[in-house]
Coordinates of C-alpha atoms in Angstrom, one line a residue:
Chain A
M1 CA -45.6 23.6 82.9
E2 CA -46.8 21.1 85.5
A3 CA -46.9 18.4 82.8
E4 CA -43.2 19.1 82.0
K5 CA -42.3 18.1 85.6
N6 CA -44.1 14.9 85.2
I7 CA -42.4 13.3 82.3
S8 CA -42.0 9.7 83.2
E9 CA -38.7 7.8 83.1
K10 CA -40.5 5.3 80.8
K11 CA -41.3 8.0 78.2
I12 CA -37.7 9.2 78.3
Q13 CA -36.4 5.7 78.0
E14 CA -38.6 5.0 75.0
L15 CA -37.4 8.1 73.1
Y16 CA -33.9 7.3 74.1
D17 CA -34.1 3.8 72.8
K18 CA -35.7 5.0 69.5
L19 CA -33.0 7.7 68.9
K20 CA -30.3 5.2 69.8
K21 CA -31.6 2.6 67.4
D22 CA -32.1 5.0 64.5
A23 CA -28.7 6.5 65.1
E24 CA -26.8 3.3 65.0
L25 CA -28.6 2.0 61.9
A26 CA -27.2 5.0 60.1
G27 CA -23.7 5.1 61.6
Y28 CA -24.2 7.7 64.4
Y29 CA -23.8 7.3 68.1
L30 CA -25.6 8.8 71.1
N31 CA -23.4 10.3 73.8
P32 CA -22.3 7.4 76.0
T33 CA -22.8 9.4 79.2
V34 CA -26.3 8.1 79.6
D35 CA -27.5 10.5 82.4
F36 CA -26.4 13.5 80.4
T37 CA -28.0 12.1 77.2
K38 CA -31.3 11.4 79.0
Q39 CA -31.4 15.0 80.2
L40 CA -31.3 16.1 76.5
V41 CA -33.9 13.5 75.6
R42 CA -36.1 14.9 78.3
S43 CA -35.6 18.4 76.9
L44 CA -36.7 17.1 73.5
I45 CA -39.9 15.8 75.0
I46 CA -40.5 19.2 76.7
N47 CA -39.9 21.0 73.4
Q48 CA -42.3 18.7 71.7
M49 CA -44.9 19.6 74.3
R50 CA -44.2 23.3 74.1
Y51 CA -43.8 23.9 70.4
G52 CA -45.1 20.8 68.7
Y53 CA -41.7 19.8 67.4
Q54 CA -38.5 18.5 68.8
A55 CA -36.4 21.7 68.7
C56 CA -32.7 21.5 69.6
P57 CA -32.5 21.4 73.4
C58 CA -29.5 23.8 73.4
R59 CA -30.8 26.5 71.2
L60 CA -33.6 29.1 71.7
A61 CA -36.5 28.0 69.5
S62 CA -38.6 30.8 67.9
G63 CA -41.8 28.7 68.3
K64 CA -42.5 29.2 64.6
K65 CA -41.9 25.8 63.0
E66 CA -41.0 27.1 59.6
D67 CA -38.3 29.3 61.1
D68 CA -36.9 26.5 63.2
L69 CA -36.8 23.6 60.7
D70 CA -33.0 23.7 60.6
I71 CA -32.8 23.2 64.4
I72 CA -35.3 20.4 64.8
C73 CA -33.2 17.6 66.2
P74 CA -31.2 16.1 64.5
C75 CA -30.4 19.6 63.2
D76 CA -29.1 20.5 59.8
Y77 CA -25.7 21.2 61.5
R78 CA -25.2 17.9 63.2
D79 CA -23.0 16.2 60.6
A80 CA -20.7 19.1 60.0
D81 CA -20.2 19.5 63.8
I82 CA -19.6 15.8 64.2
L83 CA -17.0 16.0 61.4
D84 CA -15.2 19.0 62.9
Y85 CA -15.6 18.5 66.6
G86 CA -16.7 14.9 67.1
A87 CA -20.1 15.9 68.5
C88 CA -23.2 17.9 67.6
Y89 CA -23.7 21.3 69.2
C90 CA -25.6 19.7 72.2
G91 CA -23.4 16.7 72.6
L92 CA -26.3 14.4 71.9
Y93 CA -24.7 12.8 68.9
V94 CA -21.1 11.9 68.9
S95 CA -18.4 10.4 66.7
E96 CA -16.9 6.9 67.2
K97 CA -13.8 8.5 68.5
I98 CA -15.7 10.3 71.2
L99 CA -17.6 7.2 71.9
K100 CA -14.4 5.2 72.5
G101 CA -12.8 8.0 74.5
E102 CA -10.1 8.6 71.9
I103 CA -10.8 12.3 71.8
Q104 CA -12.5 14.5 74.4
L105 CA -15.6 16.5 74.0
Q106 CA -15.0 20.3 73.7
S107 CA -17.1 23.4 73.5
I108 CA -18.6 23.7 70.0
P109 CA -19.1 27.1 68.5
E110 CA -22.6 27.9 67.0
R111 CA -22.6 27.1 63.3
R112 CA -26.1 28.2 62.6
P113 CA -26.0 31.3 60.5
P114 CA -27.7 34.5 61.8
E115 CA -31.4 34.8 60.9
E116 CA -30.9 37.0 57.8
Q117 CA -28.3 34.8 56.2
R118 CA -30.5 31.7 56.8
K119 CA -33.2 33.2 54.6
K120 CA -30.8 33.7 51.7
A121 CA -30.4 30.8 49.3
K122 CA -27.1 28.9 49.5
T123 CA -25.0 29.5 46.5
T124 CA -22.1 27.3 45.6
T125 CA -20.3 26.2 42.6
Q126 CA -20.5 22.4 42.1
K127 CA -20.3 21.8 38.4
I128 CA -21.5 18.6 36.8
S129 CA -18.6 17.5 34.8
E130 CA -19.7 14.9 32.3
P131 CA -19.1 12.1 31.7
L132 CA -20.0 10.5 35.1
P133 CA -17.9 7.4 36.0
Y134 CA -20.9 5.2 36.7
P135 CA -24.5 5.0 35.6
V136 CA -27.1 6.1 38.2
W137 CA -29.9 3.6 39.0
R138 CA -33.3 4.5 40.5
C139 CA -35.6 2.2 42.5
K140 CA -39.0 2.6 40.9
V141 CA -40.7 1.7 44.2
C142 CA -39.0 4.2 46.6
G143 CA -36.8 6.4 44.5
Y144 CA -33.5 5.3 46.0
L145 CA -30.5 6.3 43.8
C146 CA -27.2 4.6 43.5
A147 CA -24.2 4.7 41.1
R148 CA -22.9 1.3 40.1
E149 CA -22.2 -0.8 37.1
S150 CA -25.6 -2.5 37.6
P151 CA -28.4 -2.2 40.1
P152 CA -28.2 -3.9 43.5
E153 CA -29.8 -7.3 44.0
I154 CA -32.2 -5.8 46.4
C155 CA -33.1 -2.1 47.2
P156 CA -31.5 -1.4 50.6
I157 CA -34.3 1.0 51.5
C158 CA -37.5 -0.7 50.5
K159 CA -36.3 -4.3 49.7
A160 CA -37.7 -4.3 46.1
K161 CA -35.8 -6.6 43.8
K162 CA -33.2 -5.6 41.2
E163 CA -35.8 -5.9 38.4
R164 CA -37.6 -2.8 39.9
F165 CA -34.6 -0.5 39.2
E166 CA -34.4 1.7 36.1
R167 CA -31.6 3.6 34.6
F168 CA -31.8 7.2 35.9
I169 CA -28.7 8.9 34.5
Chain B
M1 CA 2.0 -13.6 66.1
E2 CA 1.3 -15.1 69.5
A3 CA -1.7 -12.8 69.8
E4 CA -3.1 -14.1 66.5
K5 CA -3.3 -17.6 67.9
N6 CA -5.3 -16.4 70.8
I7 CA -8.2 -14.9 69.1
S8 CA -11.2 -15.9 71.1
E9 CA -14.3 -17.6 69.7
K10 CA -16.2 -14.8 71.4
K11 CA -14.4 -12.1 69.4
I12 CA -15.0 -14.0 66.2
Q13 CA -18.7 -14.5 67.0
E14 CA -19.1 -10.8 67.7
L15 CA -17.6 -9.7 64.4
Y16 CA -19.5 -12.5 62.6
D17 CA -22.8 -11.3 64.2
K18 CA -22.1 -7.6 63.2
L19 CA -21.2 -8.5 59.6
K20 CA -24.3 -10.7 59.3
K21 CA -26.6 -8.0 60.7
D22 CA -25.1 -5.2 58.5
A23 CA -25.2 -7.5 55.5
E24 CA -28.8 -8.5 55.8
L25 CA -30.0 -4.9 56.4
A26 CA -28.6 -4.0 53.0
G27 CA -29.7 -7.2 51.2
Y28 CA -26.5 -9.2 51.3
Y29 CA -25.8 -12.6 52.8
L30 CA -22.9 -14.2 54.6
N31 CA -21.8 -17.6 53.3
P32 CA -24.1 -20.1 55.0
T33 CA -21.2 -22.6 55.7
V34 CA -20.7 -21.1 59.1
D35 CA -17.3 -22.8 59.9
F36 CA -15.8 -21.6 56.6
T37 CA -17.2 -18.1 57.2
K38 CA -15.8 -17.9 60.7
Q39 CA -12.4 -18.8 59.3
L40 CA -12.7 -15.7 57.1
V41 CA -13.9 -13.6 59.9
R42 CA -10.9 -14.8 62.0
S43 CA -8.6 -13.7 59.1
L44 CA -10.2 -10.3 59.1
I45 CA -9.4 -9.9 62.8
I46 CA -5.8 -11.0 62.1
N47 CA -5.5 -8.5 59.3
Q48 CA -6.9 -5.8 61.6
M49 CA -4.1 -6.6 64.1
R50 CA -1.4 -6.8 61.5
Y51 CA -2.2 -3.8 59.3
G52 CA -4.7 -1.8 61.2
Y53 CA -7.5 -2.4 58.7
Q54 CA -9.6 -5.4 57.7
A55 CA -7.9 -6.2 54.4
C56 CA -9.5 -9.0 52.3
P57 CA -8.5 -12.4 53.8
C58 CA -7.9 -13.9 50.3
R59 CA -5.6 -11.2 48.8
L60 CA -2.1 -10.1 49.7
A61 CA -2.2 -6.8 51.4
S62 CA 0.5 -4.3 50.8
G63 CA 0.4 -3.0 54.3
K64 CA -0.1 0.6 53.0
K65 CA -3.6 1.5 53.7
E66 CA -3.9 4.0 50.9
D67 CA -2.9 1.4 48.4
D68 CA -5.3 -1.2 49.9
L69 CA -8.4 0.8 50.2
D70 CA -10.1 -1.1 47.4
I71 CA -9.5 -4.4 49.2
I72 CA -10.7 -3.5 52.6
C73 CA -13.5 -5.9 53.3
P74 CA -16.2 -5.5 51.9
C75 CA -14.0 -4.8 48.8
D76 CA -14.8 -2.5 45.9
Y77 CA -15.2 -5.7 43.8
R78 CA -17.8 -7.5 45.9
D79 CA -20.9 -6.4 44.2
A80 CA -19.7 -7.1 40.7
D81 CA -18.5 -10.6 41.7
I82 CA -21.8 -11.4 43.5
L83 CA -23.5 -10.3 40.3
D84 CA -21.4 -12.4 38.0
Y85 CA -20.6 -15.4 40.2
G86 CA -23.0 -15.3 43.1
A87 CA -20.2 -14.6 45.6
C88 CA -17.4 -12.3 46.4
Y89 CA -13.8 -13.3 45.6
C90 CA -13.4 -14.9 49.1
G91 CA -16.8 -16.5 49.3
L92 CA -17.6 -14.4 52.4
Y93 CA -20.6 -12.7 50.8
V94 CA -23.0 -14.6 48.7
S95 CA -26.1 -14.1 46.6
E96 CA -29.6 -15.4 47.6
K97 CA -29.3 -18.2 45.0
I98 CA -26.1 -19.5 46.5
L99 CA -27.6 -19.1 50.0
K100 CA -30.6 -21.3 48.9
G101 CA -28.3 -23.8 47.2
E102 CA -29.9 -23.0 43.8
I103 CA -26.5 -22.4 42.2
Q104 CA -23.1 -23.7 43.3
L105 CA -20.1 -21.7 44.4
Q106 CA -17.3 -21.8 41.8
S107 CA -13.8 -20.4 41.6
I108 CA -13.8 -16.7 41.0
P109 CA -11.2 -15.0 38.8
E110 CA -9.4 -11.9 40.3
R111 CA -11.2 -8.8 39.2
R112 CA -8.9 -6.3 40.9
P113 CA -6.9 -4.5 38.2
P114 CA -3.1 -4.7 38.2
E115 CA -1.5 -1.9 40.3
E116 CA -0.7 0.4 37.4
Q117 CA -4.2 0.4 36.1
R118 CA -5.6 1.0 39.6
K119 CA -3.8 4.3 39.7
K120 CA -5.3 5.6 36.5
A121 CA -8.7 7.3 36.8
K122 CA -11.7 5.3 35.6
T123 CA -13.0 6.9 32.4
T124 CA -16.5 6.1 31.1
T125 CA -19.1 7.7 29.1
Q126 CA -22.3 8.2 31.1
K127 CA -24.0 11.2 29.7
I128 CA -26.6 13.1 31.6
S129 CA -29.5 13.3 29.2
E130 CA -31.9 15.9 30.3
P131 CA -34.6 16.1 31.1
L132 CA -34.6 13.7 34.0
P133 CA -37.8 11.7 34.6
Y134 CA -38.2 12.7 38.3
P135 CA -37.0 15.5 40.6
V136 CA -34.2 14.6 43.0
W137 CA -34.8 15.4 46.7
R138 CA -32.1 15.9 49.3
C139 CA -32.4 15.4 53.1
K140 CA -31.0 18.5 54.7
V141 CA -30.0 16.5 57.8
C142 CA -28.0 13.6 56.3
G143 CA -27.7 14.3 52.5
Y144 CA -29.7 11.3 51.4
L145 CA -30.8 11.6 47.8
C146 CA -33.8 10.1 46.1
A147 CA -35.7 10.6 42.9
R148 CA -39.5 10.8 43.3
E149 CA -42.5 13.0 42.6
S150 CA -42.2 14.3 46.2
P151 CA -40.0 13.6 49.2
P152 CA -40.6 10.5 51.4
E153 CA -42.6 10.9 54.6
I154 CA -39.4 10.1 56.6
C155 CA -35.8 9.9 55.6
P156 CA -34.9 6.2 55.5
I157 CA -31.4 7.0 56.6
C158 CA -31.7 9.5 59.5
K159 CA -35.5 9.5 60.1
A160 CA -35.9 13.2 59.6
K161 CA -39.4 14.1 58.5
K162 CA -40.5 15.1 55.0
E163 CA -40.3 18.8 55.8
R164 CA -36.5 18.5 56.1
F165 CA -36.1 17.6 52.4
E166 CA -35.2 20.2 49.7
R167 CA -35.3 20.0 46.0
F168 CA -31.8 19.1 44.8
I169 CA -32.2 18.7 41.0
Chain C
M1 CA -55.8 -24.7 44.4
E2 CA -55.7 -27.2 47.3
A3 CA -52.4 -25.8 48.4
E4 CA -53.8 -22.3 48.6
K5 CA -56.3 -23.5 51.2
N6 CA -53.5 -24.9 53.3
I7 CA -51.3 -21.8 53.8
S8 CA -50.3 -22.1 57.5
E9 CA -50.7 -19.3 60.0
K10 CA -47.0 -19.7 60.6
K11 CA -46.1 -18.9 57.0
I12 CA -48.4 -15.9 57.0
Q13 CA -46.9 -14.7 60.3
E14 CA -43.4 -15.0 58.9
L15 CA -44.1 -12.9 55.8
Y16 CA -46.1 -10.4 58.0
D17 CA -43.2 -10.0 60.3
K18 CA -40.7 -9.6 57.5
L19 CA -42.9 -6.9 55.7
K20 CA -43.4 -5.1 59.0
K21 CA -39.7 -5.0 59.8
D22 CA -38.7 -3.9 56.3
A23 CA -41.4 -1.3 56.3
E24 CA -40.5 0.3 59.6
L25 CA -36.8 0.4 58.8
A26 CA -37.7 2.6 55.8
G27 CA -40.4 4.7 57.5
Y28 CA -43.5 2.9 56.3
Y29 CA -46.2 1.2 58.3
L30 CA -48.4 -1.8 57.9
N31 CA -52.1 -1.4 58.3
P32 CA -52.7 -1.7 62.1
T33 CA -55.9 -3.8 61.6
V34 CA -53.9 -7.0 61.9
D35 CA -56.6 -9.4 60.7
F36 CA -57.2 -7.4 57.6
T37 CA -53.5 -7.1 56.9
K38 CA -52.9 -10.8 57.3
Q39 CA -55.6 -11.5 54.7
L40 CA -53.6 -9.3 52.3
V41 CA -50.4 -11.1 53.3
R42 CA -52.1 -14.4 52.6
S43 CA -53.1 -13.2 49.2
L44 CA -49.5 -12.3 48.5
I45 CA -48.5 -15.8 49.3
I46 CA -51.2 -17.2 47.0
N47 CA -50.0 -14.9 44.2
Q48 CA -46.5 -16.1 44.8
M49 CA -47.7 -19.6 44.3
R50 CA -49.8 -18.8 41.3
Y51 CA -47.6 -16.5 39.4
G52 CA -44.2 -16.8 40.9
Y53 CA -44.2 -13.2 42.1
Q54 CA -46.1 -11.3 44.8
A55 CA -48.5 -9.4 42.6
C56 CA -50.7 -6.8 44.3
P57 CA -53.6 -8.6 46.1
C58 CA -56.1 -6.1 44.9
R59 CA -55.3 -6.0 41.2
L60 CA -55.8 -8.5 38.5
A61 CA -52.3 -9.8 37.5
S62 CA -51.7 -10.7 33.9
G63 CA -49.5 -13.6 34.9
K64 CA -46.7 -12.2 32.7
K65 CA -44.1 -10.9 35.1
E66 CA -42.6 -8.3 32.7
D67 CA -46.1 -6.8 32.3
D68 CA -46.8 -6.8 36.1
L69 CA -43.5 -5.5 37.4
D70 CA -45.2 -2.2 38.4
I71 CA -47.8 -4.0 40.6
I72 CA -45.4 -6.4 42.4
C73 CA -45.9 -5.5 46.0
P74 CA -44.8 -2.9 47.1
C75 CA -46.1 -1.5 43.8
D76 CA -44.7 1.5 42.0
Y77 CA -47.8 3.5 43.0
R78 CA -47.6 3.0 46.8
D79 CA -45.7 6.1 47.7
A80 CA -47.9 8.4 45.7
D81 CA -51.0 6.9 47.1
I82 CA -49.7 7.1 50.7
L83 CA -48.9 10.7 50.0
D84 CA -52.4 11.6 48.6
Y85 CA -54.7 9.2 50.6
G86 CA -52.6 7.9 53.5
A87 CA -52.6 4.4 52.3
C88 CA -51.7 2.3 49.2
Y89 CA -54.4 1.1 46.9
C90 CA -54.8 -2.1 49.0
G91 CA -54.6 -0.5 52.4
L92 CA -51.6 -2.8 53.2
Y93 CA -49.2 0.2 53.7
V94 CA -50.4 3.3 55.6
S95 CA -49.2 6.6 56.7
E96 CA -48.4 7.6 60.3
K97 CA -51.6 9.6 60.4
I98 CA -53.7 6.6 59.5
L99 CA -51.7 4.5 61.9
K100 CA -52.6 6.8 64.7
G101 CA -56.2 7.1 63.7
E102 CA -55.8 10.9 63.0
I103 CA -57.3 10.4 59.5
Q104 CA -59.6 7.7 58.2
L105 CA -59.0 5.2 55.4
Q106 CA -61.0 6.0 52.3
S107 CA -61.5 4.4 49.0
I108 CA -58.5 5.0 46.7
P109 CA -58.9 5.4 43.0
E110 CA -56.7 3.3 40.7
R111 CA -53.6 5.3 39.8
R112 CA -52.1 2.6 37.5
P113 CA -52.2 3.9 33.9
P114 CA -54.0 1.9 31.3
E115 CA -51.8 -0.7 29.6
E116 CA -51.0 1.3 26.5
Q117 CA -49.8 4.3 28.5
R118 CA -47.7 2.1 30.7
K119 CA -45.7 1.1 27.7
K120 CA -44.9 4.6 26.7
A121 CA -41.8 6.2 28.3
K122 CA -42.5 8.8 31.0
T123 CA -41.6 12.3 29.8
T124 CA -41.0 15.1 32.1
T125 CA -39.1 18.3 32.3
Q126 CA -36.7 18.2 35.3
K127 CA -33.8 20.3 34.2
I128 CA -30.4 20.1 35.9
S129 CA -29.7 23.7 36.9
E130 CA -26.0 24.1 37.7
P131 CA -24.4 24.8 40.0
L132 CA -25.6 22.2 42.5
P133 CA -25.6 23.4 46.1
Y134 CA -23.6 20.4 47.5
P135 CA -21.1 18.0 46.1
V136 CA -22.4 14.4 45.6
W137 CA -20.4 11.6 47.2
R138 CA -20.4 7.9 46.1
C139 CA -19.6 4.9 48.2
K140 CA -17.1 2.8 46.2
V141 CA -18.4 -0.3 47.9
C142 CA -22.1 -0.2 47.3
G143 CA -22.7 2.9 45.1
Y144 CA -24.7 4.9 47.7
L145 CA -25.0 8.5 46.8
C146 CA -25.5 11.5 49.1
A147 CA -25.1 15.3 48.8
R148 CA -23.2 16.9 51.7
E149 CA -20.1 19.0 52.3
S150 CA -18.1 15.9 53.0
P151 CA -18.9 12.1 53.0
P152 CA -20.5 10.5 56.1
E153 CA -18.4 8.8 58.7
I154 CA -19.8 5.5 57.7
C155 CA -21.9 4.4 54.7
P156 CA -25.5 4.0 56.0
I157 CA -26.1 1.2 53.6
C158 CA -23.0 -1.1 53.6
K159 CA -21.1 0.4 56.7
A160 CA -18.0 1.1 54.7
K161 CA -15.9 3.9 56.3
K162 CA -15.7 7.5 55.0
E163 CA -12.4 6.8 53.3
R164 CA -14.2 4.5 50.8
F165 CA -16.2 7.5 49.4
E166 CA -15.3 9.3 46.3
R167 CA -16.5 12.6 44.8
F168 CA -19.2 11.8 42.2
I169 CA -20.5 15.2 41.1

């Protein structure tokens, strides 16, 4: 526990910067209240030390990684919570509207299902209705998929050129 | 209209920089004739002020967002025009060949269908021919899909680790 | 051949920087032994001059681009080799574990199939078992596909907003 007290500001700043950069490249935002956000980042570092993975700072981790995969940050519930409430359960990730102060952060109910339900497979009813409106292309280098009339000039993921794409569907 | 005359160079530069960065991360290029490109960026800012969305600077917007979704920049026709002509309808986005001066910009015919046709659903004939050559993996955090023998080490979109992927197809 | 001797350090550094940046954005790593890596980068530049494409530095290129597409760097076999051995055939791209020195680089057997087999189509048995657990969304601007309850706020590839997504499957 001693080590947990001695987490340096530098280490927190490094993880903060990394999370911020990754978030913004993918269209997410960190909570703009930097002090609050750094507290959460600090908790992520502590969880990394305790459990060996960055369990959600606002939930009780079991300590068994395979049971906690869904709450490793960013958790499986982040996007649905940002959609419905403008922020993830912790308030670490927020929507553009929260970022700009257009809507206010509120308390967010726990979306994670109880343990028993988590173990059941999700069953839904998405049917594939043929024909599809566009062909699907696959990058042979990295597996990226997109649906367009023809492949992109360059793979947005691995930067391979158009000639490396193949028809997938 | 007064406000439209007073768009600062700083504001234009900011949007120019943002569009350029986003473009290049995904394998697109802004027109290298910077003065011309900044005129288009200025028009985007004007359209944002007029309509509340960045309608294409070279097309007449209806002012009803739901009817103009396909011409919000980057428009739905950009990629097909870059493929066929090396540039989008406006000349804002260009191909690598135009960028390097290997081919010249030409006049680009309007690809947007007339209003009536836009309202009809696209019907095509892409059949799913099973079996598919690779399994499709889904990132449980962000929904990213890719087709590979096994999931990537890290999700290229949200940076979640391989263990957060599930078999999708 | 004279030109090949005169490849400047600046040119090598430029390609090195580009490959490193592209790699890291997508979750890959260049070999941390910089001198070794720069030798490979230099070979890529030589192959570009010789063949007109960046054939793998560690394989014999045929000189016919259409026969060598699978070994243009990054090659079609990189990801499978990183998965199994922590590095691509050349050692240019490595896994995080190699990067951190947790596992050691070893000799990697050639995974590229013999010429005859390459020309045969891959046949596998991935069946689409309906129903799918999530709907698939398509960005109308760039064709990005993802499987989620609802589209993302912003397209991670082209930055188009959520309203530009359509239901694909």
